[in-house]
Coordinates of C-alpha atoms in Angstrom, one line a residue:
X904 CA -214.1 31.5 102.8
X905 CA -213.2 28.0 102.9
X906 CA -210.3 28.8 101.0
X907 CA -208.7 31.0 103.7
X908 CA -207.3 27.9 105.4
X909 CA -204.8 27.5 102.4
X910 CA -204.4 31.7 101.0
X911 CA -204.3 33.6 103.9
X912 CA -201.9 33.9 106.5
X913 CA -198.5 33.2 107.7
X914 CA -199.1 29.7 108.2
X915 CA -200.3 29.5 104.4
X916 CA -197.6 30.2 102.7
X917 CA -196.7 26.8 101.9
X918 CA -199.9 26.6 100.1
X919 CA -199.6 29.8 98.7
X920 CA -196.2 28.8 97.1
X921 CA -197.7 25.4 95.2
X922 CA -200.4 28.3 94.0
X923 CA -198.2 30.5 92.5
X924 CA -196.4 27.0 91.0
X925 CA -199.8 26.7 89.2
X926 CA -199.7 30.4 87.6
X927 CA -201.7 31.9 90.6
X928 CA -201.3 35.6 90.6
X929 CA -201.6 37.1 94.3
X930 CA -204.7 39.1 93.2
X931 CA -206.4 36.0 91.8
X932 CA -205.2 33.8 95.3
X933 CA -207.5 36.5 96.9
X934 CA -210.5 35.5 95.7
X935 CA -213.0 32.9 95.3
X936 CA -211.5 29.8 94.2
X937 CA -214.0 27.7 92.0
X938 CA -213.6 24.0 91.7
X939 CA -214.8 23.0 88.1
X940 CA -215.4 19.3 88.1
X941 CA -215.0 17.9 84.0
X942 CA -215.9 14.7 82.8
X943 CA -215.1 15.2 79.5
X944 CA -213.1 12.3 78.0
X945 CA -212.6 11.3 74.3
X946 CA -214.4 7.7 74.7
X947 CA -218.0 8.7 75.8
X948 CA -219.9 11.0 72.8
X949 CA -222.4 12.4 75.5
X950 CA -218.4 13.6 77.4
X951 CA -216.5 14.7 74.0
X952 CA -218.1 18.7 73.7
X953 CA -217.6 19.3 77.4
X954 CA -213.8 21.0 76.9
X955 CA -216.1 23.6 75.4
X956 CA -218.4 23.7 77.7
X957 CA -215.9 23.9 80.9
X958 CA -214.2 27.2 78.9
X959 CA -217.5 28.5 79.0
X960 CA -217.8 28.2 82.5
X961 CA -214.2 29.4 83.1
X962 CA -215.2 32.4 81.2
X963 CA -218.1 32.6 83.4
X964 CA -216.7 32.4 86.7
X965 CA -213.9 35.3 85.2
X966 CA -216.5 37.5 84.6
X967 CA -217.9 37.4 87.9
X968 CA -214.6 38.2 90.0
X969 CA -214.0 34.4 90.4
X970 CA -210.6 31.9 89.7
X971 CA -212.2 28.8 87.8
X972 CA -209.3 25.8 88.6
X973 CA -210.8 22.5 86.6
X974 CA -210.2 18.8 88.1
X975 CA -211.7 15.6 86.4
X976 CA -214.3 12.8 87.1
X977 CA -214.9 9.6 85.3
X978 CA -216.9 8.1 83.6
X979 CA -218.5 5.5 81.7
X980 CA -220.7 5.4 78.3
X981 CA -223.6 2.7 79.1
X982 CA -224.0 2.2 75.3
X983 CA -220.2 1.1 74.6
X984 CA -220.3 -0.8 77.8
X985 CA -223.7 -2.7 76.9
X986 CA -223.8 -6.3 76.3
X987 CA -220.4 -7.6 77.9
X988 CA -218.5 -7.3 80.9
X989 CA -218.0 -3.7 80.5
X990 CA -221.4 -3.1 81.9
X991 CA -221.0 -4.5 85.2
X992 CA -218.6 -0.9 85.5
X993 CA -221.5 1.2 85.0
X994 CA -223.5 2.1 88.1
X995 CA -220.2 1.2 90.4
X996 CA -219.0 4.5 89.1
X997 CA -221.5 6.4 90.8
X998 CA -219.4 6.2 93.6
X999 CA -216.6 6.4 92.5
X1000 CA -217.4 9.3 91.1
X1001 CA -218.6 10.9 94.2
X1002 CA -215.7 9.9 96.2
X1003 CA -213.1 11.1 94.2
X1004 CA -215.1 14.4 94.2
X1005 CA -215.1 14.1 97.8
X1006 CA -211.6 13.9 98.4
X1007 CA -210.7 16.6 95.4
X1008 CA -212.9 19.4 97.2
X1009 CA -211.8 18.5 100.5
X1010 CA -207.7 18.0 100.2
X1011 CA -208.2 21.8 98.4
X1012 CA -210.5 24.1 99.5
X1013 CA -212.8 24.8 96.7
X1014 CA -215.2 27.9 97.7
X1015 CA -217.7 26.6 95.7
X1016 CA -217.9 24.1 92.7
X1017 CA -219.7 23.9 89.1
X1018 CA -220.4 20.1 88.0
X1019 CA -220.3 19.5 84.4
X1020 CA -221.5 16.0 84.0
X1021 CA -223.8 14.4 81.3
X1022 CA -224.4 10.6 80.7
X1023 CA -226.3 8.3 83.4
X1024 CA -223.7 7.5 86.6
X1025 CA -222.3 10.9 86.3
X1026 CA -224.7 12.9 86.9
X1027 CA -226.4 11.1 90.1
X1028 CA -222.8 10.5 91.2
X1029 CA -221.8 14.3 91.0
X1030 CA -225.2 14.8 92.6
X1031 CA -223.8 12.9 95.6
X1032 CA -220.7 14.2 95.9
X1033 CA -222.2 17.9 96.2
X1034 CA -224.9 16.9 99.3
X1035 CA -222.1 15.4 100.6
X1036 CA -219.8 18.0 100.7
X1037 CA -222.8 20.9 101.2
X1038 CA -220.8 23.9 99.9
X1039 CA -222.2 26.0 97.0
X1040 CA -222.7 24.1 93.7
X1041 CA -224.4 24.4 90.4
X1042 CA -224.9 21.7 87.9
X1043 CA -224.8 22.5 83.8
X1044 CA -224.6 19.1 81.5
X1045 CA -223.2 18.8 78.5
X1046 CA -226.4 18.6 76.9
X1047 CA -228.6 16.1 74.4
X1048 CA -227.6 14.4 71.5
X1049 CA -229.8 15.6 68.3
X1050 CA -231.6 12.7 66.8
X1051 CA -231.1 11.1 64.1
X1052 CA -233.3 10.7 60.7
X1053 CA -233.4 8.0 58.2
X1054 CA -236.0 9.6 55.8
X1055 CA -238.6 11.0 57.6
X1056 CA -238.2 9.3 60.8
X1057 CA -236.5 10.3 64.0
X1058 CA -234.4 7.2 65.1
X1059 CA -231.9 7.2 68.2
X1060 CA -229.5 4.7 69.8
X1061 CA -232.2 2.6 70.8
X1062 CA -233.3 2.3 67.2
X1063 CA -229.5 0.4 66.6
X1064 CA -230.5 -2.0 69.5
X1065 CA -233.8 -2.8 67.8
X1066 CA -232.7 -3.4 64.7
X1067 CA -230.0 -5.9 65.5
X1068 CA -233.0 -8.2 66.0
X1069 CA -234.8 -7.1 63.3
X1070 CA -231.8 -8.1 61.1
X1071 CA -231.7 -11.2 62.8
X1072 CA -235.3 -12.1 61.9
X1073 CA -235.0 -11.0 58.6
X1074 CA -236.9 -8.3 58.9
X1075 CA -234.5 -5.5 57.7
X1076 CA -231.0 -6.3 55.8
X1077 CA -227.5 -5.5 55.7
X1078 CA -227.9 -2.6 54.5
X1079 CA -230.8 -1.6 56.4
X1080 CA -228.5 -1.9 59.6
X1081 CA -225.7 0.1 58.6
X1082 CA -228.1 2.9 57.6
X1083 CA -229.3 2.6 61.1
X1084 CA -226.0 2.2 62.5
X1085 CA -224.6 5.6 60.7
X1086 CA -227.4 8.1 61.1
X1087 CA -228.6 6.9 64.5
X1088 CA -226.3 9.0 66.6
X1089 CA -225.4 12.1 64.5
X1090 CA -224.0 14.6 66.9
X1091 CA -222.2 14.6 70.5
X1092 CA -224.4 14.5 73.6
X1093 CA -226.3 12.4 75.5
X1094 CA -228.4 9.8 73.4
X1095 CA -231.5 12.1 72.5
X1096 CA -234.4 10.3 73.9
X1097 CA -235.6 10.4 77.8
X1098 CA -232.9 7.3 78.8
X1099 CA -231.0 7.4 81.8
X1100 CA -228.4 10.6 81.1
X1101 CA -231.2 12.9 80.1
X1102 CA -233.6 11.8 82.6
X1103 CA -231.5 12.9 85.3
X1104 CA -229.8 16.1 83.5
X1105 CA -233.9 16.9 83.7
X1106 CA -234.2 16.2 87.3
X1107 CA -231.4 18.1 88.2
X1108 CA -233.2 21.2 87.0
X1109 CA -236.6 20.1 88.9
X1110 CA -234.2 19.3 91.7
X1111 CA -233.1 23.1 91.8
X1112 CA -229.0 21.9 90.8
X1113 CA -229.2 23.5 87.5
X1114 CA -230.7 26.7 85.4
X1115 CA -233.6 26.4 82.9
X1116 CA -232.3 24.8 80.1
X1117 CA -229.8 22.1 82.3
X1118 CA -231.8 19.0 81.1
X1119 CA -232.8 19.7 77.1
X1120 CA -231.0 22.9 75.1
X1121 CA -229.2 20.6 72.7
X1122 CA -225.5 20.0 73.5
X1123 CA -224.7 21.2 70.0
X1124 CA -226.7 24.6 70.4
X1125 CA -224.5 28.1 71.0
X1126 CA -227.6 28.6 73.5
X1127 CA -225.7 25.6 75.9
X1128 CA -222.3 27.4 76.2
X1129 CA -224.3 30.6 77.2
X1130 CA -226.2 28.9 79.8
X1131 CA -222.3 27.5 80.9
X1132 CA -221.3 31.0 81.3
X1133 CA -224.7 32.0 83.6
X1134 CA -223.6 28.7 85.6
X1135 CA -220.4 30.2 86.1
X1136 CA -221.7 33.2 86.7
X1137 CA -224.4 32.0 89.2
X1138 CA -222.1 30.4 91.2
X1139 CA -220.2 33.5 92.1
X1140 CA -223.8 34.9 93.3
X1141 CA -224.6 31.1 95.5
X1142 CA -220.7 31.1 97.1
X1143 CA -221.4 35.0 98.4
X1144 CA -224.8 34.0 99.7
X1145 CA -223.6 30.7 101.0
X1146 CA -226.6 28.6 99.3
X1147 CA -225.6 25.7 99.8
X1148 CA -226.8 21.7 98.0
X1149 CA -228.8 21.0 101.4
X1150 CA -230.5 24.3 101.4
X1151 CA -231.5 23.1 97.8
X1152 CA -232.1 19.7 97.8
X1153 CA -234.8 19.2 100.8
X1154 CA -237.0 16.2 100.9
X1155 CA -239.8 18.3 99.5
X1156 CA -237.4 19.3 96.0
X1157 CA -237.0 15.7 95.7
X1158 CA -241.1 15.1 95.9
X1159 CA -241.2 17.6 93.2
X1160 CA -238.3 15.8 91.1
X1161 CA -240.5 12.3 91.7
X1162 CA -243.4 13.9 90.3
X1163 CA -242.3 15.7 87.0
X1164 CA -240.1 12.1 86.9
X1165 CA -243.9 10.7 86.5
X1166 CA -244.7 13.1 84.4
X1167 CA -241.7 12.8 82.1
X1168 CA -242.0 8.8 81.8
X1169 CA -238.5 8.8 83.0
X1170 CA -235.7 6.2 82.8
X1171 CA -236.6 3.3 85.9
X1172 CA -232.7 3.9 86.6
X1173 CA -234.2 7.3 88.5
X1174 CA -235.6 5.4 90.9
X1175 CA -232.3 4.1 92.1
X1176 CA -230.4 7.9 91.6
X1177 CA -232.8 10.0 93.3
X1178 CA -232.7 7.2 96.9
X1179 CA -229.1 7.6 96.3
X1180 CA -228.7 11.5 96.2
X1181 CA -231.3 11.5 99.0
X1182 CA -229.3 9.4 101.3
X1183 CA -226.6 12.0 101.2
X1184 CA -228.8 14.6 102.1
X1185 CA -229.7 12.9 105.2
X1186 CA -233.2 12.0 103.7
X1187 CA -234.9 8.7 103.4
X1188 CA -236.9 8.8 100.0
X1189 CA -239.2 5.3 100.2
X1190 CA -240.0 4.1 96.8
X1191 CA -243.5 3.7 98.2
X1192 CA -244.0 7.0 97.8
X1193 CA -243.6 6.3 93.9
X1194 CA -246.5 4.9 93.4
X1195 CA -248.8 7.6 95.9
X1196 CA -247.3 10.4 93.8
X1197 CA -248.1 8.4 90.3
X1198 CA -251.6 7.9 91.2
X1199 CA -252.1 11.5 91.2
X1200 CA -249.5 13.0 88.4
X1201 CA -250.7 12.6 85.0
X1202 CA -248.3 11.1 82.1
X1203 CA -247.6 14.5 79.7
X1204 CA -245.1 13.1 77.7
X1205 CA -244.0 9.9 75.3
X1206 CA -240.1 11.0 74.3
X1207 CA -237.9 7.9 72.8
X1208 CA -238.0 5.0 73.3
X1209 CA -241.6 5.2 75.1
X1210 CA -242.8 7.4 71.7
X1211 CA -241.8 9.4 68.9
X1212 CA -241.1 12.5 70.3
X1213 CA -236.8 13.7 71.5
X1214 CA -235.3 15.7 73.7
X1215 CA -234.7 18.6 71.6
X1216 CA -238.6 18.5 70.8
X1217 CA -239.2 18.5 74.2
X1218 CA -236.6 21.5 74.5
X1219 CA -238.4 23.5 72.1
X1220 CA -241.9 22.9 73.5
X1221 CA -240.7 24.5 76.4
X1222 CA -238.8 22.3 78.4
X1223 CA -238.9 21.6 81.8
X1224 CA -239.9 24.8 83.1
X1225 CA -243.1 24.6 81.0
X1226 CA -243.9 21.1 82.2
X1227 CA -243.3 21.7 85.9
X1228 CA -246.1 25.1 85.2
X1229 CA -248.4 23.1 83.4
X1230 CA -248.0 19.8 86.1
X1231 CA -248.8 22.4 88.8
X1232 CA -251.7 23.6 87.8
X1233 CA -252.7 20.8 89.6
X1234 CA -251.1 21.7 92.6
X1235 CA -248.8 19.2 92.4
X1236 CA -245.5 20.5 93.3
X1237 CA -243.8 22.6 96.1
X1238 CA -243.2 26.2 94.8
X1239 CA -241.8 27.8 97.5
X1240 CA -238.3 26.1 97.2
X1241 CA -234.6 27.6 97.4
X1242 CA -233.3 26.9 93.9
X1243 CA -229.6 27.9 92.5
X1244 CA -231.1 30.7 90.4
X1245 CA -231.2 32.4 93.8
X1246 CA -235.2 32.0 93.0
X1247 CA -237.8 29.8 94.0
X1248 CA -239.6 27.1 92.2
X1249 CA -242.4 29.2 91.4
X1250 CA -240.7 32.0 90.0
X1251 CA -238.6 29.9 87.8
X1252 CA -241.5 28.3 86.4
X1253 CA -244.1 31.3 86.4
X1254 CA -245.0 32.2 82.6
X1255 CA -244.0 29.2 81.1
X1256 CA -246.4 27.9 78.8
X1257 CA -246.6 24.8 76.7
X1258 CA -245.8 25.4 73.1
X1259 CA -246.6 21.9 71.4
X1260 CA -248.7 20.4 73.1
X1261 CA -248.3 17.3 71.1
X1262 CA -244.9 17.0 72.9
X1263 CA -246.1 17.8 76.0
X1264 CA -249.9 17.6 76.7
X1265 CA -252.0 19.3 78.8
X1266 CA -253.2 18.2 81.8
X1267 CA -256.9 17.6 80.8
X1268 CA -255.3 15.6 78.0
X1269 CA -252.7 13.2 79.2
X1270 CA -251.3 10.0 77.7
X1271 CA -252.5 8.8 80.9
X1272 CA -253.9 10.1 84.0
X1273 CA -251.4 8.1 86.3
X1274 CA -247.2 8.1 85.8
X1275 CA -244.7 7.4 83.9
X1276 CA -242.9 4.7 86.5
X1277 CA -244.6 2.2 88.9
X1278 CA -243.4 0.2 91.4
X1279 CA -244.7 -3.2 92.1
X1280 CA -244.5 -5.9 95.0
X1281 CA -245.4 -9.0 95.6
X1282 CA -244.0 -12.8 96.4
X1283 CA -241.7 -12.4 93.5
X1284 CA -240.4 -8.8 94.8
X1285 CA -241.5 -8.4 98.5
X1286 CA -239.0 -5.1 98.9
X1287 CA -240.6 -3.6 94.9
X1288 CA -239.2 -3.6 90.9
X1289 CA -239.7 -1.2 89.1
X1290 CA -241.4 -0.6 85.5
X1291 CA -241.7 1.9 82.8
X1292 CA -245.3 2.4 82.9
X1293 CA -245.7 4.5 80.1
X1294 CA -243.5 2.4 77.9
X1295 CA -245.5 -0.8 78.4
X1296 CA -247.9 -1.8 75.2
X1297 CA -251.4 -1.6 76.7
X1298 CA -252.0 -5.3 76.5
X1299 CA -248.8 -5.8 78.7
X1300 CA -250.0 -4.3 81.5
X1301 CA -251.6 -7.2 82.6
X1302 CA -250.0 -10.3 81.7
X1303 CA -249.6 -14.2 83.0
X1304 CA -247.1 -16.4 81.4
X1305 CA -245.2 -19.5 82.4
X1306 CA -241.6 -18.8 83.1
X1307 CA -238.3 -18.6 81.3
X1308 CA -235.6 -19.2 83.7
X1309 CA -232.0 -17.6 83.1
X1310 CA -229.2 -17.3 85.1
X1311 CA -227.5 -14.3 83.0
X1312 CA -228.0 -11.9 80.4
X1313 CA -226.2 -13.9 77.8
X1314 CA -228.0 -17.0 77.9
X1315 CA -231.4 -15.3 78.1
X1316 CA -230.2 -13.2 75.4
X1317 CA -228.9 -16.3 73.1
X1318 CA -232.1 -17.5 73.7
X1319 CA -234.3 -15.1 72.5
X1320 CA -231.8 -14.9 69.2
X1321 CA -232.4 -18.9 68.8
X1322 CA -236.1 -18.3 68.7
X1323 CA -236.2 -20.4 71.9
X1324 CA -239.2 -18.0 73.6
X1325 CA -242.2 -18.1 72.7
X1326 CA -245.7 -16.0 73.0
X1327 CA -246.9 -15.4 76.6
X1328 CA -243.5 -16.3 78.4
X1329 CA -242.1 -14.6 81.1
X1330 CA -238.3 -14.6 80.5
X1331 CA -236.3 -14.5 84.2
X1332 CA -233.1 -13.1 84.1
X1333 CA -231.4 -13.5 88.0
X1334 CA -228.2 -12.7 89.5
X1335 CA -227.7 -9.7 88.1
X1336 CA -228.2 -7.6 90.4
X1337 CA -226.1 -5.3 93.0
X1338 CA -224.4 -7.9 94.5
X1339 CA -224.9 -10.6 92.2
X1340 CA -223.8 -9.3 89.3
X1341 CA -221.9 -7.9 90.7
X1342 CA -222.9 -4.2 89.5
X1343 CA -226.6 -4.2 88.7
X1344 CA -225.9 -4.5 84.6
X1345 CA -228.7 -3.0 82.1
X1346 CA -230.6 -5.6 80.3
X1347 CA -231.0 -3.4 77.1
X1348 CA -229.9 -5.9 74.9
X1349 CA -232.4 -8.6 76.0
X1350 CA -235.6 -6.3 75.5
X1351 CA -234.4 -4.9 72.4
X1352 CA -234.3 -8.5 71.2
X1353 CA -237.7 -9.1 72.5
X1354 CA -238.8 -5.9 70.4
X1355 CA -237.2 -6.8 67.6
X1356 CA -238.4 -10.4 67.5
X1357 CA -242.0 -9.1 67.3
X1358 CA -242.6 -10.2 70.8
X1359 CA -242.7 -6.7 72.4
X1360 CA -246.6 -7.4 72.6
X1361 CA -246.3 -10.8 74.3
X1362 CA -243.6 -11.4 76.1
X1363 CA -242.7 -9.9 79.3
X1364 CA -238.7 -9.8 81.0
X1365 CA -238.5 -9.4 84.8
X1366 CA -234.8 -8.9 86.7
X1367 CA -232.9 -8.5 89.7
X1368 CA -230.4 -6.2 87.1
X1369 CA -231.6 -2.4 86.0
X1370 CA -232.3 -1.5 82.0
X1371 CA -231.2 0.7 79.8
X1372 CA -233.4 4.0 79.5
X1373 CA -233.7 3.4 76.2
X1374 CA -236.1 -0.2 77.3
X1375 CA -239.0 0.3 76.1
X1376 CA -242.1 -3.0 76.5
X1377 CA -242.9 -5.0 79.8
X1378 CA -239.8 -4.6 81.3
X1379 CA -239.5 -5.0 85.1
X1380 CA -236.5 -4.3 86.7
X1381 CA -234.6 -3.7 90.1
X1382 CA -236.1 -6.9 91.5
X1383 CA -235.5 -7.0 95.3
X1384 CA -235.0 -8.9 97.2
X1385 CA -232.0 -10.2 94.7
X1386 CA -231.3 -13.9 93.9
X1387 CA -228.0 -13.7 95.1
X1388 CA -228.9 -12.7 98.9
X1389 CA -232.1 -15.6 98.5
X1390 CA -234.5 -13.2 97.2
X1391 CA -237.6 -14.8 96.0
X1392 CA -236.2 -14.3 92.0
X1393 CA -234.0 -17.3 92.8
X1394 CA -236.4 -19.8 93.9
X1395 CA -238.3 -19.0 90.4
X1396 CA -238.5 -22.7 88.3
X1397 CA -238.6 -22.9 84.6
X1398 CA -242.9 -23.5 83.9
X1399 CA -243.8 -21.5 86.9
X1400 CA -246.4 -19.0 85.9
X1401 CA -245.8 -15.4 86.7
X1402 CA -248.6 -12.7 86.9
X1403 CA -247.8 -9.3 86.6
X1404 CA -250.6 -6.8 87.2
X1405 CA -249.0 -3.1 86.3
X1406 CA -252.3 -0.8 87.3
X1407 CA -252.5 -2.6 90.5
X1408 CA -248.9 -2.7 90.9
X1409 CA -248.4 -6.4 91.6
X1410 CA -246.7 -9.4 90.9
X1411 CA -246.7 -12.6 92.2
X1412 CA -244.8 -16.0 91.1
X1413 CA -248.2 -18.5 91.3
X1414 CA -246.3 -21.0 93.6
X1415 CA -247.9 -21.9 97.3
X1416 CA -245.8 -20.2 100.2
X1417 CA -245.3 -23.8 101.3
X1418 CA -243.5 -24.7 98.0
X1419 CA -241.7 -21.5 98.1
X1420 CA -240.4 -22.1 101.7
X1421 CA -239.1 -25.8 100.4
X1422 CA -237.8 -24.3 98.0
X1423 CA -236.1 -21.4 100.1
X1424 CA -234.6 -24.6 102.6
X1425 CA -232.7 -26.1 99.4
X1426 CA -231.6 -22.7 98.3
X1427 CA -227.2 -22.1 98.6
X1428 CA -225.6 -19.0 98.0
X1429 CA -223.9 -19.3 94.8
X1430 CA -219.9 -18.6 94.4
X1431 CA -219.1 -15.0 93.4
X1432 CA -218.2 -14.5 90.0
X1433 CA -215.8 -12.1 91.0
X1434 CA -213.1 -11.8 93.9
X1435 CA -211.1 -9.6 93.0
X1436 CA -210.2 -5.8 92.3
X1437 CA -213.3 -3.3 93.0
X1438 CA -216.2 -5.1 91.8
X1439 CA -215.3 -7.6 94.8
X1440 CA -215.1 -4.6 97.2
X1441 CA -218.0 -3.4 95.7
X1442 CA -220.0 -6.2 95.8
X1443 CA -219.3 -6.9 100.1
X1444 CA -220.9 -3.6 100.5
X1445 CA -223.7 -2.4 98.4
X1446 CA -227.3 -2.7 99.6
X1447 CA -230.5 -3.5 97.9
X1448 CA -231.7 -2.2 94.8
X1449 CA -234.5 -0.9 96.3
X1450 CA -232.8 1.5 98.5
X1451 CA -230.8 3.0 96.1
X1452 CA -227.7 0.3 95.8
X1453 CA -225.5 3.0 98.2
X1454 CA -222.9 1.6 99.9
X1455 CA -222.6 0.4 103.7

């Protein structure tokens, strides 16, 4: 056991001393010690119910003849953070978060740990941590947020977002607003459409990191602290088999988590998580392989903000299990794989049928016979961006429009609230990205503008930075090269005309490589905006969007 080095022996009992400090009985010192890793804080409503769900887990791990010892991990809420300087925080955390896991489970000897994460950095960042450290792990979130209803209608934290515009237009009033702003978000839990947090609390159960249930029982359902005491349970059963993250997460579980990922119409930020997790597994996941595996996965769902339908629909249609069944009945998907159930991928999944299937199609009835997410290249992003495919108005997918040039979110933003674009534009937002930014900020605020105006069916937003999962219209993000290394973004000029061809996965800025390479001559790095503290660190070391934004 790895926690021999610091319970058994002579030369322990130093250790065993600052364990009996903590209450340690001699019978519990001999056995398994079980690192619980908590983000729960009292700032982030996806974070606030996880006290509960770490006793559950404690309770767990007691029951199965293990010591449960809990240590924290950050994090940050995207939706508080949106808009201002608090976002440029956001995906720097994922690191953070994994090394301070690192170093937790190293300096003391965990035998195995349980990760209870839940909104957007935490999740991949935990994810990380665990390949890295490769000793048995098991993954149960916090779960989803409930929606919210304003009448009949479901309405979530994107709807907020939306409607800020649509006040601003005149399209709703005061009241309006604060109805929207009160019943939007009604419960703890990650916000209750497929954004970021629940897209990758999903793809941790396709992954084979957490139970059945891991990515949609509602984080206010009794059903959510049961499956916390399996996970404590389970991990007992992985620590005594020595099933470890590695054995897990092999490049073929990640294929499978790209594929129900297309199948979902997940968050674009997946497609900088899952190179990220990879990476620490030792595996090189090329985004190229995003589009080869959307050509062939059909589209099976539209969950908030790409349709009407949320997470705890989804949950009760039967959840990811019954997608991953009813996605491989195209033989789609690698059944043969290690999970933490201690089964593989095709017993987990065996028996699950669909039981809406206007949540989740079948797969002779798609909402489209190609993916969720596509990844497109050209002059404008010779290394890929990234789009929600399945959130994109039809008459969006194709679209040329002059360009709309801005050099942050705020201006871009201030202009789309002074009515300064305009049908058929293409609004540029640049030097936002990894480096630039520095921290790769969402641009949720921007597209919800863009929806709210009316101009969701017209008006297309490309950028170096990342969006929300909650974006919904012709959003293209991740754009890479970024403007601040000289990417092509950066030689954009206000009037240029941009073409974006989504089913072809293109896009091209309609300048003459002659012009472009003028304009590449003239082109100076720009100042940082910041130089100092970790955001300065951060920025000397993080790649390229487009493999992930790890770290050198």
């Amino acid at each position: 056991m790895r926690s021999d080095k610091i319970t058994k022996g002579v030369n322990a009992a130093p250790q065993r001393s600052l364990l009996h400090a903590l209450g340690l009985t001699d019978e519990e010192i001999g056995k398994p010690l079980i690192g619980i890793v908590s983000s729960q804080n009292e700032i982030v409503p996806g974070h606030m119910n996880l006290d509960k769900i770490v006793e559950a887990v404690k309770q767990g791990v007691a029951l199965a003849g293990g010591v449960p010892i809990v240590f924290p991990a950050i994090a940050v809420c995207d939706g508080i953070a949106m808009g201002h300087e608090g976002m440029k925080y956001s995906l720097v955390t994922r690191e953070l978060i994994a090394d301070s896991t690192e170093a937790m489970a190293t300096a003391h000897p965990f035998d195995g740990l349980v990760m209870v994460p839940n909104c957007d950095k935490n999740v991949p960042g935990l994810l990380m941590a665990a390949a890295r450290l490769n000793i048995p792990s098991i993954f149960v979130s916090g779960g989803p947020m409930l929606a919210g209803v304003m009448g009949k209608r479901k309405v979530s934290y994107s709807s907020v977002s939306e409607a800020v515009s649509r006040f601003k237009v005149g399209d709703i009033d005061k009241d309006d607003l604060c109805e929207f702003e009160n019943k939007a978000c009604p419960t703890c839990g990650s916000c209750s459409g497929m954004f970021t947090a629940n897209s990758m609390n999903c793809l941790t159960e396709v992954l084979g990191m957490g139970l059945p249930g891991n990515g949609t029982i509602p984080a206010v359902y009794s059903e959510r602290l049961r499956l916390a005491k399996h996970a404590g349970m389970q991990i007992m059963k992985l620590v005594k088999e020595d099933i470890k993250p590695r054995d897990i997460m092999v490049k073929d579980a990640f294929l499978n988590a790209l594929t129900i990922d297309m199948a979902l119409g997940c968050s674009t930020n997946s497609m900088l998580h899952l190179p990220a997790i990879a990476h620490e597994c030792g595996i090189q996941l090329d985004l190229a392989l995003a589009n080869e595996i959307s050509a062939k996965t059909p589209n099976l769902c539209h969950l908030a903000p790409a349709g009407d339908h949320f997470i705890e629909e989804l949950n009760e249609a039967g959840g990811i299990p019954a997608v991953m069944n009813e996605i491989n009945k195209l033989g789609l998907l690698h059944t043969d794989l290690l999970t933490c159930t201690g089964k593989t991928v095709a017993e987990n999944i065996a028996g699950h049928e669909i039981k809406d299937t206007e949540v989740i199609r079948t797969v002779e009835d798609p909402y489209s016979k190609t993916g969720g997410i596509a990844v497109l290249k050209g002059n404008l992003a010779p290394d890929g961006c990234v789009v929600k495919r399945s959130a994109v108005a039809p008459e969006m997918l194709s679209h040329k429009g002059k360009a709309r040039v801005f050099d942050c979110e705020e201006d871009a933003l201030n202009a789309i609230y002074d009515g300064n674009i305009h049908p058929g534009e293409v609004v540029v937002i640049r030097y936002e990205g990894p480096k630039g930014g520095p921290g790769m900020r969402e641009m949720l605020n921007p597209t919800s503008a863009i929806m709210g105006s009316g101009l969701g069916n017209c008006v297309a937003l490309i950028t170096d930075g990342r969006f929300s999962g909650a974006t919904r219209g012709a959003a293209i993000g991740h754009v890479s090269p970024e403007a601040a290394v000289g990417g092509p973004i950066a030689l954009v000029e206000e009037g240029d005309e941009i073409e974006i061809d989504i089913p072809n996965n293109t896009i091209q800025v309609l300048v003459s490589d002659e012009e472009l390479a003028k304009r590449k001559a003239a082109w100076k790095p720009r100042q940082p905006r910041i130089t100092t503290g970790y955001l300065a660190r951060y920025a000397k070391s993080v790649t390229s969007g487009s493999t992930g934004a790890v770290l050198e």
